[in-house]
CSV table of C-alpha atoms in Angstrom, one decimal:
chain,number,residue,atom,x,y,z
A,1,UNK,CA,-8.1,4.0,-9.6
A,2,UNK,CA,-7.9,5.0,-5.9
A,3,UNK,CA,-11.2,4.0,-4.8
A,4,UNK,CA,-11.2,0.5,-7.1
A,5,UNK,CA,-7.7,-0.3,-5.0
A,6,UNK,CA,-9.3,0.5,-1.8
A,7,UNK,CA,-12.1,-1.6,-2.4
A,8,UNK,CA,-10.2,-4.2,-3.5
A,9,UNK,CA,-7.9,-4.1,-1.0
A,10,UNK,CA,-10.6,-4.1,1.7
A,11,UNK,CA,-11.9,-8.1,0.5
A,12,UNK,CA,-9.4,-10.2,2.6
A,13,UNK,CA,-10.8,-13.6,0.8
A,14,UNK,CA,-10.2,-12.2,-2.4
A,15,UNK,CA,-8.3,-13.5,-5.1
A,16,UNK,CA,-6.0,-10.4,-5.6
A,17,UNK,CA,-3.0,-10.1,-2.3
A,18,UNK,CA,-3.8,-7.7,-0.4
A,19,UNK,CA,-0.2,-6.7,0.2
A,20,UNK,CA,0.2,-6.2,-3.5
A,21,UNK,CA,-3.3,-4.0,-3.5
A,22,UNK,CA,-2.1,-1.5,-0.5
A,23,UNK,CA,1.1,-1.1,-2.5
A,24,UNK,CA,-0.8,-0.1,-5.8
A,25,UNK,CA,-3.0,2.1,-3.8
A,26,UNK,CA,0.3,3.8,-2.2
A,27,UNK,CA,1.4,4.1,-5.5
A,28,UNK,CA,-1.7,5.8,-7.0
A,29,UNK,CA,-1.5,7.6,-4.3
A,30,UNK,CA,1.7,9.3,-4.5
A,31,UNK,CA,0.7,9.7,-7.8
A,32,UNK,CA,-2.5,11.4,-6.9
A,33,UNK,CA,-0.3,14.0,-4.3
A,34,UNK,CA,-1.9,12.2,-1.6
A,35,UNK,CA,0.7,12.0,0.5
A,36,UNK,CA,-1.1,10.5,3.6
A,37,UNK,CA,-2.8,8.2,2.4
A,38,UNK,CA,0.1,6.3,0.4
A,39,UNK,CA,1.8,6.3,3.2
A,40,UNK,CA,-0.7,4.8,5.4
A,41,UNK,CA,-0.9,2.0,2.4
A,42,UNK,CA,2.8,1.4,2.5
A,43,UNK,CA,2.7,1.2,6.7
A,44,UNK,CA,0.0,-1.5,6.6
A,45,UNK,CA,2.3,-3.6,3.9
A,46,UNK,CA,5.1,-2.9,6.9
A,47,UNK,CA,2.7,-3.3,9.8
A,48,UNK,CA,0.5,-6.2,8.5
A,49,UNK,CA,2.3,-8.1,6.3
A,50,UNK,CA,5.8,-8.3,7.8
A,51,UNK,CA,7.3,-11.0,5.7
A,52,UNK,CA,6.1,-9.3,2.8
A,53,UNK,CA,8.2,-9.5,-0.8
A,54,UNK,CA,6.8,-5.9,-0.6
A,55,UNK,CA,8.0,-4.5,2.9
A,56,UNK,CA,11.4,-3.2,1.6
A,57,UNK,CA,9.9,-1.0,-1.1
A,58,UNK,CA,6.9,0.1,1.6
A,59,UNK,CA,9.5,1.2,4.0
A,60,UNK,CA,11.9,3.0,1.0
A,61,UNK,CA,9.5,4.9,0.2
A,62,UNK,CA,7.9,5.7,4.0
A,63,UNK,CA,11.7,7.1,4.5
A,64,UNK,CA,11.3,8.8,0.9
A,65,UNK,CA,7.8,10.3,1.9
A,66,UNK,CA,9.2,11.6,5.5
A,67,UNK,CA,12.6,13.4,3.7
């Protein structure tokens, strides 16, 4: 599942958000015990897409992930 949301998430003219992609791949990734990597996912939703429905839940759980 990590490497299809990667992928995914590395197509900017897809048809999928991209937004919505890094936050699944934070996801899977917290899931996965890969703690850097979700939150690198959930700091490019914050960094990249600031108006974002997203950016709220990215940055709860970039506060979650550094408690």
């Amino acid at each position: 599942a990590l490497k299809l949301f990667a992928e995914l998430a590395a197509v900017r003219d897809g048809a999928l958000p991209i937004d919505g992609l890094f936050m699944q791949l934070g996801r899977a990734s917290q899931r996965a015990g890969k703690t850097s990597e979700a939150r690198a996912a959930f700091q490019r939703v914050v960094d990249e897409f600031p108006e974002s429905g997203y950016v709220q839940d990215a940055q709860a759980r970039l506060a979650a992930a550094t408690n």
